[in-house]
GROMACS .gro file of C-alpha atoms in nm:
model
  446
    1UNK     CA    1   1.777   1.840   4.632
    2UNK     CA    2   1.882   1.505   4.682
    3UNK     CA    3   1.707   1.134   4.703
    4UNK     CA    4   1.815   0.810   4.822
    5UNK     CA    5   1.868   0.515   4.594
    6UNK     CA    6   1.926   0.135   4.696
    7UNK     CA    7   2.123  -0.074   4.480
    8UNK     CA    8   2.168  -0.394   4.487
    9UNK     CA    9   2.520  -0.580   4.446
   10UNK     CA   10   2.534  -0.911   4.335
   11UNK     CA   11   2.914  -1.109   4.403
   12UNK     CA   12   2.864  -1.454   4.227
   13UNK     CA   13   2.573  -1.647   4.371
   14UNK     CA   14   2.538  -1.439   4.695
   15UNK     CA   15   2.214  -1.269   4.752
   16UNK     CA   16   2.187  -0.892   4.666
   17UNK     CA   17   2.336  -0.681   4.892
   18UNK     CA   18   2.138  -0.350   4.928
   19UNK     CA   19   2.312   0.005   5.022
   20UNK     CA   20   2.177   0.386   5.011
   21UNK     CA   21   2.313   0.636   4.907
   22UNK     CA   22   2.225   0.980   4.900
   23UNK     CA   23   2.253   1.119   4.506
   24UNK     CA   24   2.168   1.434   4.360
   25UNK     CA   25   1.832   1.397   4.076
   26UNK     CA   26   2.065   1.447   3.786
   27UNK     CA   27   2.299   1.117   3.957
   28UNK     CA   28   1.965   0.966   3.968
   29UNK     CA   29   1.924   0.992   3.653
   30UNK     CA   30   2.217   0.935   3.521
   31UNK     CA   31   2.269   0.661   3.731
   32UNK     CA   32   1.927   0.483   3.601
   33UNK     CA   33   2.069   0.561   3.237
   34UNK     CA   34   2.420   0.343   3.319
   35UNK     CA   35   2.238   0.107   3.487
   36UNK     CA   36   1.965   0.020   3.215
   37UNK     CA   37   2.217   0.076   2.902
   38UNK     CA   38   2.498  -0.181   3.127
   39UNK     CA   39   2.215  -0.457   3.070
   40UNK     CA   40   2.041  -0.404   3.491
   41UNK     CA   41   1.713  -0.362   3.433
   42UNK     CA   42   1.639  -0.474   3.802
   43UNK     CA   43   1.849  -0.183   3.918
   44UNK     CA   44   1.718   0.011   3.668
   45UNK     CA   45   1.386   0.036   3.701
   46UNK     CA   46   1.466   0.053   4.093
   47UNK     CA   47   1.663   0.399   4.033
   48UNK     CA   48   1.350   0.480   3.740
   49UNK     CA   49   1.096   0.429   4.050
   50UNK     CA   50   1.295   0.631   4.269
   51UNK     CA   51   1.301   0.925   4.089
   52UNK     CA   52   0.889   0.882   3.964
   53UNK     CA   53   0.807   0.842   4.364
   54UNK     CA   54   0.982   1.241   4.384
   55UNK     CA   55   0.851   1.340   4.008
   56UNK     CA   56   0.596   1.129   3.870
   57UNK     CA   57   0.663   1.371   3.535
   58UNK     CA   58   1.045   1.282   3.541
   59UNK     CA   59   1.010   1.196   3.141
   60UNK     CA   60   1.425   1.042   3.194
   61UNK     CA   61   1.332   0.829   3.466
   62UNK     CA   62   0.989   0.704   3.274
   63UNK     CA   63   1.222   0.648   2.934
   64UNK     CA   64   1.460   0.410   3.174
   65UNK     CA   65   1.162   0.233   3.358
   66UNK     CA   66   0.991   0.200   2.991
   67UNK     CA   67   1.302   0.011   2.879
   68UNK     CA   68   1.367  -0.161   3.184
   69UNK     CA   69   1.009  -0.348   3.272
   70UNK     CA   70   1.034  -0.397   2.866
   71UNK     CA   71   1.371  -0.624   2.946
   72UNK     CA   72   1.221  -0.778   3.251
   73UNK     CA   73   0.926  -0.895   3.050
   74UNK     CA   74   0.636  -0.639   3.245
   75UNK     CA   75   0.527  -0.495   2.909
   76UNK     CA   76   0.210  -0.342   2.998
   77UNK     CA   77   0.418  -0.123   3.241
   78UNK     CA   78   0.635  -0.068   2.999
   79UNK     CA   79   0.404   0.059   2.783
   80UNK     CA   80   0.237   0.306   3.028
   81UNK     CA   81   0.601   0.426   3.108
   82UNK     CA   82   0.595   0.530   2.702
   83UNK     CA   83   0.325   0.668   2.677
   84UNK     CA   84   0.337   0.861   2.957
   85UNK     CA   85   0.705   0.998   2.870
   86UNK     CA   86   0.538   1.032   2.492
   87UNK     CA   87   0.251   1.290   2.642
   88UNK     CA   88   0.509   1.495   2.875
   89UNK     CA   89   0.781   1.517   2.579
   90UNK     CA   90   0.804   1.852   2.357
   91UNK     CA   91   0.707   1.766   2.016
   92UNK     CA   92   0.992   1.717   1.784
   93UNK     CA   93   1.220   1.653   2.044
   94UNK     CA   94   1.453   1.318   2.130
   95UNK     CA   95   1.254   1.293   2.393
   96UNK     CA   96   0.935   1.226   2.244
   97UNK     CA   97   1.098   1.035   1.986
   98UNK     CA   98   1.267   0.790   2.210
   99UNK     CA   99   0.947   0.739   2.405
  100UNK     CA  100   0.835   0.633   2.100
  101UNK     CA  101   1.100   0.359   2.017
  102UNK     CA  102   1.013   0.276   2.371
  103UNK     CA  103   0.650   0.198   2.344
  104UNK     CA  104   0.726  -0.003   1.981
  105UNK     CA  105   0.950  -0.200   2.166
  106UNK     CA  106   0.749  -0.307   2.452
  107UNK     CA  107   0.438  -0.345   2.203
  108UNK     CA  108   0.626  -0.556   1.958
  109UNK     CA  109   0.784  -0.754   2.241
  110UNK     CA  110   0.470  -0.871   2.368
  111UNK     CA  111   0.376  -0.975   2.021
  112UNK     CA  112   0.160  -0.681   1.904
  113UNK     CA  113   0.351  -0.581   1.623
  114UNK     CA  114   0.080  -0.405   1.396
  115UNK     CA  115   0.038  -0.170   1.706
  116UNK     CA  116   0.426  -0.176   1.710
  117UNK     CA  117   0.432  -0.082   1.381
  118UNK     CA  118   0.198   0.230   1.450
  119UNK     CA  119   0.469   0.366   1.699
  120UNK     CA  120   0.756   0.336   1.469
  121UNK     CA  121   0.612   0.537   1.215
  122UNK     CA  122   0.539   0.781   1.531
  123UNK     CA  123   0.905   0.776   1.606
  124UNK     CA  124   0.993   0.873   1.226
  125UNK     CA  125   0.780   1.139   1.269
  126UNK     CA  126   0.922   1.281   1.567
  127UNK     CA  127   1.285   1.181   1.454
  128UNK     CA  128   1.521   1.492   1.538
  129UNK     CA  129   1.780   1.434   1.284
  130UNK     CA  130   1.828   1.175   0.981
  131UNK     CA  131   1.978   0.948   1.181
  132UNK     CA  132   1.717   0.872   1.418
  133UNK     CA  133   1.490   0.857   1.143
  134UNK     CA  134   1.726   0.607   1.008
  135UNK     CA  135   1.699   0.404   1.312
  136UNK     CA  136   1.311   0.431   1.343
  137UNK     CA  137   1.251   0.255   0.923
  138UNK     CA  138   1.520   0.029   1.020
  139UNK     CA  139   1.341  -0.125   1.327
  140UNK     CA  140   1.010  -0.079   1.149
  141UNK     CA  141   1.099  -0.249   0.853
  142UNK     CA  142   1.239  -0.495   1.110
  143UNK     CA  143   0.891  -0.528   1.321
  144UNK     CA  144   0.725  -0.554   0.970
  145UNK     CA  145   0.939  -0.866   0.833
  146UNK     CA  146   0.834  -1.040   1.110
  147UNK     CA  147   0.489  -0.971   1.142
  148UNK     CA  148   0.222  -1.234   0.985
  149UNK     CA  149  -0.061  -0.991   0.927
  150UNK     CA  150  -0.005  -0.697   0.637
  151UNK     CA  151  -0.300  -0.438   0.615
  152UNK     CA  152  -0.316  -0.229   0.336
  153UNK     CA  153  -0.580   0.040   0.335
  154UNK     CA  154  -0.645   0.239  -0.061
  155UNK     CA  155  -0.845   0.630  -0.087
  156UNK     CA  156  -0.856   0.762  -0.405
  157UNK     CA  157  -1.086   1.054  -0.547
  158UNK     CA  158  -1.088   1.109  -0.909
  159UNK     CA  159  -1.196   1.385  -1.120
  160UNK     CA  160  -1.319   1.262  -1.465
  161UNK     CA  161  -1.442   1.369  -1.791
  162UNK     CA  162  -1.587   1.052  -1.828
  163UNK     CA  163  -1.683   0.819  -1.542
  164UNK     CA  164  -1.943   0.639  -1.737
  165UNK     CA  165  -1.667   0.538  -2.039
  166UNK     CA  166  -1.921   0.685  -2.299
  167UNK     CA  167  -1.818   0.721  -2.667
  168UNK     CA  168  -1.686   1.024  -2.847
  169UNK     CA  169  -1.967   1.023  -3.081
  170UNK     CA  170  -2.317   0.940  -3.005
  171UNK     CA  171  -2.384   0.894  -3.410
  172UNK     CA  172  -2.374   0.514  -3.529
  173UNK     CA  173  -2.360   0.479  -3.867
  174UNK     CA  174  -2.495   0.132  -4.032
  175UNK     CA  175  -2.523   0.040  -4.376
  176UNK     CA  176  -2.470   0.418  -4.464
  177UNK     CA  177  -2.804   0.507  -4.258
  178UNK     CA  178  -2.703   0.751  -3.911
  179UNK     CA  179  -2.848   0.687  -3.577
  180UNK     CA  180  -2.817   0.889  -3.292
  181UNK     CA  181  -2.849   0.778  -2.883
  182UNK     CA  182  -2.881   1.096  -2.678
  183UNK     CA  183  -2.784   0.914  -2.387
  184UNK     CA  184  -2.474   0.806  -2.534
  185UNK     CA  185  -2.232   1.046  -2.449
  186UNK     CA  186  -1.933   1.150  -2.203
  187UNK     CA  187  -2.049   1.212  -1.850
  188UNK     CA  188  -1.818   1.412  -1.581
  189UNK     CA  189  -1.841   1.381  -1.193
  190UNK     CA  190  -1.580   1.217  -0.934
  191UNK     CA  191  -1.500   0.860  -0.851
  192UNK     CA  192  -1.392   0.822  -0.488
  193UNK     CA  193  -1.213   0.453  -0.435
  194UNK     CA  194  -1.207   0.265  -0.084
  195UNK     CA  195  -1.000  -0.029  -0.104
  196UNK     CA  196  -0.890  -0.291   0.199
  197UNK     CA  197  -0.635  -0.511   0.141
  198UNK     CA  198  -0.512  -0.782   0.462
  199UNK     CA  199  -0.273  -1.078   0.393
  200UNK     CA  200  -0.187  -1.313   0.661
  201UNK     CA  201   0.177  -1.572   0.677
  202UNK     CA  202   0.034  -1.898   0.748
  203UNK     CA  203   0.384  -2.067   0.780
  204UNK     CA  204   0.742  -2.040   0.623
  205UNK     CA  205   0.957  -1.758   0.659
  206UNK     CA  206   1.068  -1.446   0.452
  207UNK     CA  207   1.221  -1.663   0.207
  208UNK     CA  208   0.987  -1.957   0.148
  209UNK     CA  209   0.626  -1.881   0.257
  210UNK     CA  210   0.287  -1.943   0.245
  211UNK     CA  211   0.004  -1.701   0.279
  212UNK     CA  212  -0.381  -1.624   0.250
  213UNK     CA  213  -0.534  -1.301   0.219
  214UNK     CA  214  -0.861  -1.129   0.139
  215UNK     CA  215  -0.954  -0.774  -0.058
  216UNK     CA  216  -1.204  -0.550  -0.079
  217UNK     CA  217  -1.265  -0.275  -0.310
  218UNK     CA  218  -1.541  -0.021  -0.383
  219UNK     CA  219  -1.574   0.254  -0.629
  220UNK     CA  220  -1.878   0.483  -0.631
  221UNK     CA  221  -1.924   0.808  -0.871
  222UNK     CA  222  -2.089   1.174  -0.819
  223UNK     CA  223  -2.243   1.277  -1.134
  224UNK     CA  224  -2.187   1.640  -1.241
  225UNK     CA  225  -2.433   1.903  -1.291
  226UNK     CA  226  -2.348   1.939  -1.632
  227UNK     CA  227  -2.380   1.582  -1.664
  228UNK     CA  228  -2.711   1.534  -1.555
  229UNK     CA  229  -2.836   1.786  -1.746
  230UNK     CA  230  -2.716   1.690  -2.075
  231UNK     CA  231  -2.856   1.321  -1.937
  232UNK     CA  232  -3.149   1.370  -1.698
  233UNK     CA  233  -3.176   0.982  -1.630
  234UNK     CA  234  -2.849   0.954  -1.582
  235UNK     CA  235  -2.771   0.758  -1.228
  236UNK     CA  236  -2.425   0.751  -1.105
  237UNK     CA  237  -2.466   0.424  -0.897
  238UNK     CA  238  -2.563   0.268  -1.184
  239UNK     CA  239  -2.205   0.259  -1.240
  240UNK     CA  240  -2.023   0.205  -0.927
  241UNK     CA  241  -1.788  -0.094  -0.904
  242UNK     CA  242  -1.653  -0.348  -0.613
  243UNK     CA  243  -1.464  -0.621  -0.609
  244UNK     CA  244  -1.380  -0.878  -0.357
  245UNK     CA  245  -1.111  -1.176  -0.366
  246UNK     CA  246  -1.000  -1.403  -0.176
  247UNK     CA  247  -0.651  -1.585  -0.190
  248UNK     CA  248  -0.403  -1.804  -0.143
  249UNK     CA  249  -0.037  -1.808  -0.228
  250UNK     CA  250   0.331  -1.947  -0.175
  251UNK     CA  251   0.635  -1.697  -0.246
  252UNK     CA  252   0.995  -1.797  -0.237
  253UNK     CA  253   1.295  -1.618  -0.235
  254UNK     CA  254   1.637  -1.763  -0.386
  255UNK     CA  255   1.995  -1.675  -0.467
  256UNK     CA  256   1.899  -1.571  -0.861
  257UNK     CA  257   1.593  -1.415  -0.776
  258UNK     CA  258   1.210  -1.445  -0.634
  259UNK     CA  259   0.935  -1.631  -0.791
  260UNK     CA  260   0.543  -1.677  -0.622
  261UNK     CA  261   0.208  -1.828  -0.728
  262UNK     CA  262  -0.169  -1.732  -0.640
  263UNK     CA  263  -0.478  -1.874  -0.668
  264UNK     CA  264  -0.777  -1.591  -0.638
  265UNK     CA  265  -1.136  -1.654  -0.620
  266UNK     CA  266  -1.331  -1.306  -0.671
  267UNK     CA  267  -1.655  -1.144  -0.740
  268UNK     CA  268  -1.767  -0.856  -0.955
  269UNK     CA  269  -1.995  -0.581  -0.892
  270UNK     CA  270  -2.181  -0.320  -1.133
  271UNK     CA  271  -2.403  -0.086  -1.019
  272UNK     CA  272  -2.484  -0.271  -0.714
  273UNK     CA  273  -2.552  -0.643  -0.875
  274UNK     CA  274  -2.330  -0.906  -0.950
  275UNK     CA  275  -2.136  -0.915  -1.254
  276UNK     CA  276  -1.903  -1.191  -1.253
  277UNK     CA  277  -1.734  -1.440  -1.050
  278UNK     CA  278  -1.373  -1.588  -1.139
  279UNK     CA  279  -1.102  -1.791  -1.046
  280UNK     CA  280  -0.745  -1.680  -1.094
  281UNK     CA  281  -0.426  -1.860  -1.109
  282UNK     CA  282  -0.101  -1.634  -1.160
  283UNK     CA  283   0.293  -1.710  -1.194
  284UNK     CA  284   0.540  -1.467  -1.154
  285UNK     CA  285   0.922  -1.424  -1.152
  286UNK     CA  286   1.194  -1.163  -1.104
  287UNK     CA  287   1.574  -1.226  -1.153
  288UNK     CA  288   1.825  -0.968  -1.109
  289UNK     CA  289   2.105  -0.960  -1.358
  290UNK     CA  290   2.381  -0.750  -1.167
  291UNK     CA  291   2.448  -0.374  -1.357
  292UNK     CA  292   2.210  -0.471  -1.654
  293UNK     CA  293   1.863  -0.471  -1.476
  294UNK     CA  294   1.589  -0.708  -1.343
  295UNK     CA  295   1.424  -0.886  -1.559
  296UNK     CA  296   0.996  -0.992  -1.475
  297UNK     CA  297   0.751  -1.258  -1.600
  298UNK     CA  298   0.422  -1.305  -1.533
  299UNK     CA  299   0.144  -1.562  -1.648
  300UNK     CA  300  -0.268  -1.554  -1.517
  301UNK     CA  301  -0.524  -1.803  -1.666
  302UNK     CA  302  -0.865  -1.678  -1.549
  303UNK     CA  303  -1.171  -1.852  -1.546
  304UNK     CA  304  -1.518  -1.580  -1.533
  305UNK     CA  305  -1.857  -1.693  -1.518
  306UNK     CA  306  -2.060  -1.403  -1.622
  307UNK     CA  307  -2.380  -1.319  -1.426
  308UNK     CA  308  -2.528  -1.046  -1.638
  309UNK     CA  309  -2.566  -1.252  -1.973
  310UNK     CA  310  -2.357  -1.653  -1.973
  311UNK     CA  311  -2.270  -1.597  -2.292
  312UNK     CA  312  -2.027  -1.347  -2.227
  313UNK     CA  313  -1.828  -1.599  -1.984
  314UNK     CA  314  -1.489  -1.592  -2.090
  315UNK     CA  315  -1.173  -1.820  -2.019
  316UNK     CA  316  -0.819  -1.557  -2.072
  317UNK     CA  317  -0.486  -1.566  -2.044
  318UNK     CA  318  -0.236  -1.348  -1.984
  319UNK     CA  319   0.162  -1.335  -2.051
  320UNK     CA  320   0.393  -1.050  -1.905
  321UNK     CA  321   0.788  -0.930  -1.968
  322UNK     CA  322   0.928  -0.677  -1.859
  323UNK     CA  323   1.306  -0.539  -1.781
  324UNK     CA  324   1.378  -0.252  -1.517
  325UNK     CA  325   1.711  -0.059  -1.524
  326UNK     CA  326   1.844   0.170  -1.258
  327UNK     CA  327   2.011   0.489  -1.417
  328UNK     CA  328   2.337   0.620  -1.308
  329UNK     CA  329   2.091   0.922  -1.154
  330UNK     CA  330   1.944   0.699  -0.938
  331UNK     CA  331   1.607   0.663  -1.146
  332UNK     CA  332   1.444   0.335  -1.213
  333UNK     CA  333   1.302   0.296  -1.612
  334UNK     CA  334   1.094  -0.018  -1.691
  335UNK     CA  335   0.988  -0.134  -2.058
  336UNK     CA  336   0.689  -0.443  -2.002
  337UNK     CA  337   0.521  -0.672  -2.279
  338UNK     CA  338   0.210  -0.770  -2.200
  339UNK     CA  339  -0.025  -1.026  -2.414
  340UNK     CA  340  -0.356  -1.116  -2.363
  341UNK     CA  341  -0.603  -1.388  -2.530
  342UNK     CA  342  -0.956  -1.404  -2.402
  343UNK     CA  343  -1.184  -1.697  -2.528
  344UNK     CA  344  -1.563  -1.644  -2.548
  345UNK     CA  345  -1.908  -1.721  -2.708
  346UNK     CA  346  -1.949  -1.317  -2.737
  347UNK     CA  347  -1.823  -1.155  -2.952
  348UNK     CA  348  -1.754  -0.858  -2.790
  349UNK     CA  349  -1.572  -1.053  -2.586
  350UNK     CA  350  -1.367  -1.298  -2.744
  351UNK     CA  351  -1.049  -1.075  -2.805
  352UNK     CA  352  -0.668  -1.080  -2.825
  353UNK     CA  353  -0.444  -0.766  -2.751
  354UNK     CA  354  -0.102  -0.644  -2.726
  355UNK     CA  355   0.030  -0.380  -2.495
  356UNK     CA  356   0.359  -0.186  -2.435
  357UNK     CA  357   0.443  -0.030  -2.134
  358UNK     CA  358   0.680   0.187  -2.031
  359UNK     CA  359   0.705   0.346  -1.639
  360UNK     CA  360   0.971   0.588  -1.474
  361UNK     CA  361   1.012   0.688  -1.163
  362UNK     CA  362   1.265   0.990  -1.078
  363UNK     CA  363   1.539   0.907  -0.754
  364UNK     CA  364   1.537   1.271  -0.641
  365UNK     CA  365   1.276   1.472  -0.555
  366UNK     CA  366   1.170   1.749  -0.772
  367UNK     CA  367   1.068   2.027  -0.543
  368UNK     CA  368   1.002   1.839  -0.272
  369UNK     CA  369   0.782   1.582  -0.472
  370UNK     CA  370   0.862   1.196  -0.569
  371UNK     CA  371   0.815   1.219  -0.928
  372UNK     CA  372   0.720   0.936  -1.144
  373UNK     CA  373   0.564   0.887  -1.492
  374UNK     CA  374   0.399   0.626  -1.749
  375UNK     CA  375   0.289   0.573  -2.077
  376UNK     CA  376   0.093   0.242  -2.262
  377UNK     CA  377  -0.037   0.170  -2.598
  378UNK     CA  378  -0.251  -0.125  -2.639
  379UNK     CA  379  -0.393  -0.298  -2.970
  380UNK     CA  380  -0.700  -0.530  -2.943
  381UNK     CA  381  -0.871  -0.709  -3.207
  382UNK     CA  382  -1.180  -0.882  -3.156
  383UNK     CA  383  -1.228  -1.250  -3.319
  384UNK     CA  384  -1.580  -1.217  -3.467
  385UNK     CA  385  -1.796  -0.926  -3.593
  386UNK     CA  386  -2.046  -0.731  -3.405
  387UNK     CA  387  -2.400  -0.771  -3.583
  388UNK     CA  388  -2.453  -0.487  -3.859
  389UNK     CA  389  -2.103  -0.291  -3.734
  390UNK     CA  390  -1.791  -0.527  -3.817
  391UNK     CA  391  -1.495  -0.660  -3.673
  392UNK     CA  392  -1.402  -0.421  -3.398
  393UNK     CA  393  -1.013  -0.323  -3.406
  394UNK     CA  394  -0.907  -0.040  -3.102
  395UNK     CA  395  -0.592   0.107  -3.037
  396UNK     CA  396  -0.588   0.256  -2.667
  397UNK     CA  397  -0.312   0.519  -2.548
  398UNK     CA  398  -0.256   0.603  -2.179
  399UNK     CA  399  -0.008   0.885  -2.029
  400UNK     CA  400   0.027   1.000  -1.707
  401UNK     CA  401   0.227   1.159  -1.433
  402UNK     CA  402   0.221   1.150  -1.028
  403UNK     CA  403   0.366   1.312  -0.761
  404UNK     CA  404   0.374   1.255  -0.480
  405UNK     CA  405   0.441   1.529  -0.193
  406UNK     CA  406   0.676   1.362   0.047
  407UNK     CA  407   0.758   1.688   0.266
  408UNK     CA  408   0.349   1.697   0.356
  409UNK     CA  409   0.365   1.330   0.495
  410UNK     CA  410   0.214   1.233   0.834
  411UNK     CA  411   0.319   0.920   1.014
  412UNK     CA  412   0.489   0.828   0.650
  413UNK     CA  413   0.153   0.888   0.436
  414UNK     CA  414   0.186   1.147   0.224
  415UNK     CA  415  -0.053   1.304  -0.019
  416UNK     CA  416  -0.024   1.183  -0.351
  417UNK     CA  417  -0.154   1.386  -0.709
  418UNK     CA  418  -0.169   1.236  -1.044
  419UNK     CA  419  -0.302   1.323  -1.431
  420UNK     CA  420  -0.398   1.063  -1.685
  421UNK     CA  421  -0.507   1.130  -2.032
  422UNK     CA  422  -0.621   0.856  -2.176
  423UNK     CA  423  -0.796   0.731  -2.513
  424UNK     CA  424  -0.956   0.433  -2.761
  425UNK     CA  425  -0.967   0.470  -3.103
  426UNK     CA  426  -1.186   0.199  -3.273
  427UNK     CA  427  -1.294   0.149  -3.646
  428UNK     CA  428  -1.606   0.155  -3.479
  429UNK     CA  429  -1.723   0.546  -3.434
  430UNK     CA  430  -1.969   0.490  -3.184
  431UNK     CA  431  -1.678   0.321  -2.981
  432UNK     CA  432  -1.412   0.557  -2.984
  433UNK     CA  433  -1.346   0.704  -2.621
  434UNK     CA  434  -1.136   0.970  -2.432
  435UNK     CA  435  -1.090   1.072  -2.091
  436UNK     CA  436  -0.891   1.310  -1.884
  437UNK     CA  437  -0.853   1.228  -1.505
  438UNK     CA  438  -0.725   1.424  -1.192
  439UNK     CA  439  -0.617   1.107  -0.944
  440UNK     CA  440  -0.562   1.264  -0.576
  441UNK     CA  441  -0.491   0.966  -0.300
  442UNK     CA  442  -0.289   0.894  -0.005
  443UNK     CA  443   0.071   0.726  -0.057
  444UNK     CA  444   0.296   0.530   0.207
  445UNK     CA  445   0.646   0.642   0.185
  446UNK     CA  446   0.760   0.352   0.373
   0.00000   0.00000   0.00000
């Protein structure tokens, strides 16, 4: 079977010159192919048309028109070429894949690059080989630089042994006399978290820029059954959390490193009322010193008007360190300093701490997983006694591991499983605390 095609000729500034000629449908096609790849897209999506008007499922000929009315500026055809070619293509195959590139390009040349960036991670998914999944991160990381808006969505669930933070004890002891709170005690369920997180480039460019953004973040809790029976009134939205900021910031990149400042305004919630609003300002720097690591620093004064009780308002401030190595295996180790002074008429507020931190993440997987890890320990004193109890001292300890199963991932989000044991030990019995949490989420791989 054979169709005609008319090409034009163009010889300097004559008009096109138009000729048929009788080709076979795989000369069609590969003649659309030369033609759109040799920089005609006139000719190209000519020969593409051609070849729909015998086979309107031709997915070659709707891959060449795709590209073609892309170059010639018709996007919206473009983009029904793509998706058309996307719906007829066998899944997994270059086919697919390349309509895929194809719709990300049109979208992101029109200037809808969060839609663009959709399609990429589509492409990725349908890569046939490593090296068109190469291509598809490198144009998406590409579409991303250059794309104002970032949207960040969180889900996390949350096993716990204790969601409401209650003591190991329930037995106070004052002045050598023992009281006991029956309600004071660990309570299981699940915590499920729902986080949004959008940041918008208001002007600059990758290396010197300005930005606003806004977040949102809500935690609720599902009491257990043993938990409400060992405390009938018990209510687990009495302690759900949320939190939302908004922000503005400047970021700059230079030849020794990258530095940025923010200024947050936010508001607290606890069980569904206010609990504090606060202002934020926060420094931060990162210099890379060749083979030996990166070095970090980070500073936050924070201003929090308590709405619960005024006196436990608080003005803190924070100081960070830390130094990241890469090992020759690939993994990346980081040791962080953290300090912390928070002034207050309360005192079980007022408080200054010091923390250690140490994170690792693994380079290869381990059985298909990403591997990391992460350990703390934290000592806080408190500047003024509690009433009939003391000076509160507590020593808190944190470990925990995550994987995360890459081979499971969907359009680059892959499940994501984590364990955290963590616990305070106070001079104070009735303050003393332990929990034990299974963390299951959803993690971008890219």
């Amino acid at each position: 079977m054979a169709f005609a095609a008319c090409i034009g000729l163009w010889v300097g500034d004559a008009q096109p010159v138009f000729a048929e000629e009788r080709l076979s449908i795989e000369e069609g096609r590969t003649l659309a192919v030369v033609l759109v790849r040799s920089g005609q897209p006139t000719a190209a999506r000519v020969a593409a048309k051609a070849l729909l008007t015998r086979d309107p499922d031709d997915v070659v000929a709707l891959l060449v028109l795709a590209r073609a009315a892309r170059d010639l500026g018709f996007y919206d055809e473009a983009a029904s070429a793509a998706r058309r070619a996307f719906r007829l293509a066998p899944e997994g195959s270059r086919d697919r894949f390349g309509a895929s590139l194809a719709m990300a390009q049109a979208l992101a040349s029109d200037g809808k690059r969060g839609r663009a960036q959709f399609w990429l991670r589509r492409a990725a998914q349908e890569a046939p080989d490593k090296g068109a999944r190469a291509v598809a991160l490198r144009d998406l990381n590409y579409v991303r630089a250059r794309n104002p808006l970032s949207v960040k969505l969180q889900f996390n669930v949350f096993p716990s042994s204790n969601v409401n933070g209650g003591p190991t004890t329930n037995v106070l002891v004052v002045g050598g006399l023992e009281f006991v709170n029956p309600d004071a005690v660990p309570l299981s369920g699940a915590g499920v978290t729902l986080g949004f997180d959008a940041t918008l480039r208001l002007a600059g460019t990758e290396a010197n820029q300005v930005f606003a953004g806004v977040s949102v973040e809500s935690t609720s809790y599902q009491l257990s059954d043993r938990a409400r029976a060992l405390v009938p009134t018990a209510r687990a939205e009495d302690y759900a959390t949320a939190q939302a900021v908004l922000l503005v910031g400047w970021a700059g990149r230079r030849d020794w490193g990258r530095m940025s400042a923010r200024l947050s305004f936010g508001r607290d919630w606890r069980g569904g009322d206010p609990l504090a609003d606060w202002t934020r300002l926060s420094l931060s720097a990162e210099r890379g010193f060749g083979d030996l690591g990166v070095g970090d620093l980070s500073l936050a004064l924070t201003d929090r008007d308590r709405k619960d009780l005024s006196i436990r308002s608080s003005e803190e401030l924070s100081l960070g360190a830390g130094w990241t190595w890469t090992l020759g295996s690939g993994d990346r180790l980081r040791l962080g300093l953290d300090l912390g002074k928070v002034w207050s008429d309360a005192a079980s507020v007022a408080r200054h701490s010091t923390a250690l931190n140490l994170s690792w993440r693994r380079a290869k997987p381990v059985l298909g997983m990403q591997v990391s890890a992460f350990g703390s320990l934290e000592v806080t004193d408190y500047e003024r006694p509690l009433e009939l109890l003391g000076t509160e001292h507590d020593v808190t300890a944190e470990l925990g591991v995550t994987a995360v199963l890459s081979d499971y991932d969907v359009l680059g989000f892959a499940p994501e499983v984590g364990f955290v044991l963590s616990r305070t030990e106070s001079n104070i019995s009735a303050l003393t605390t332990e929990a034990a949490e299974l963390r299951l989420g959803i993690h971008s791989l890219y």
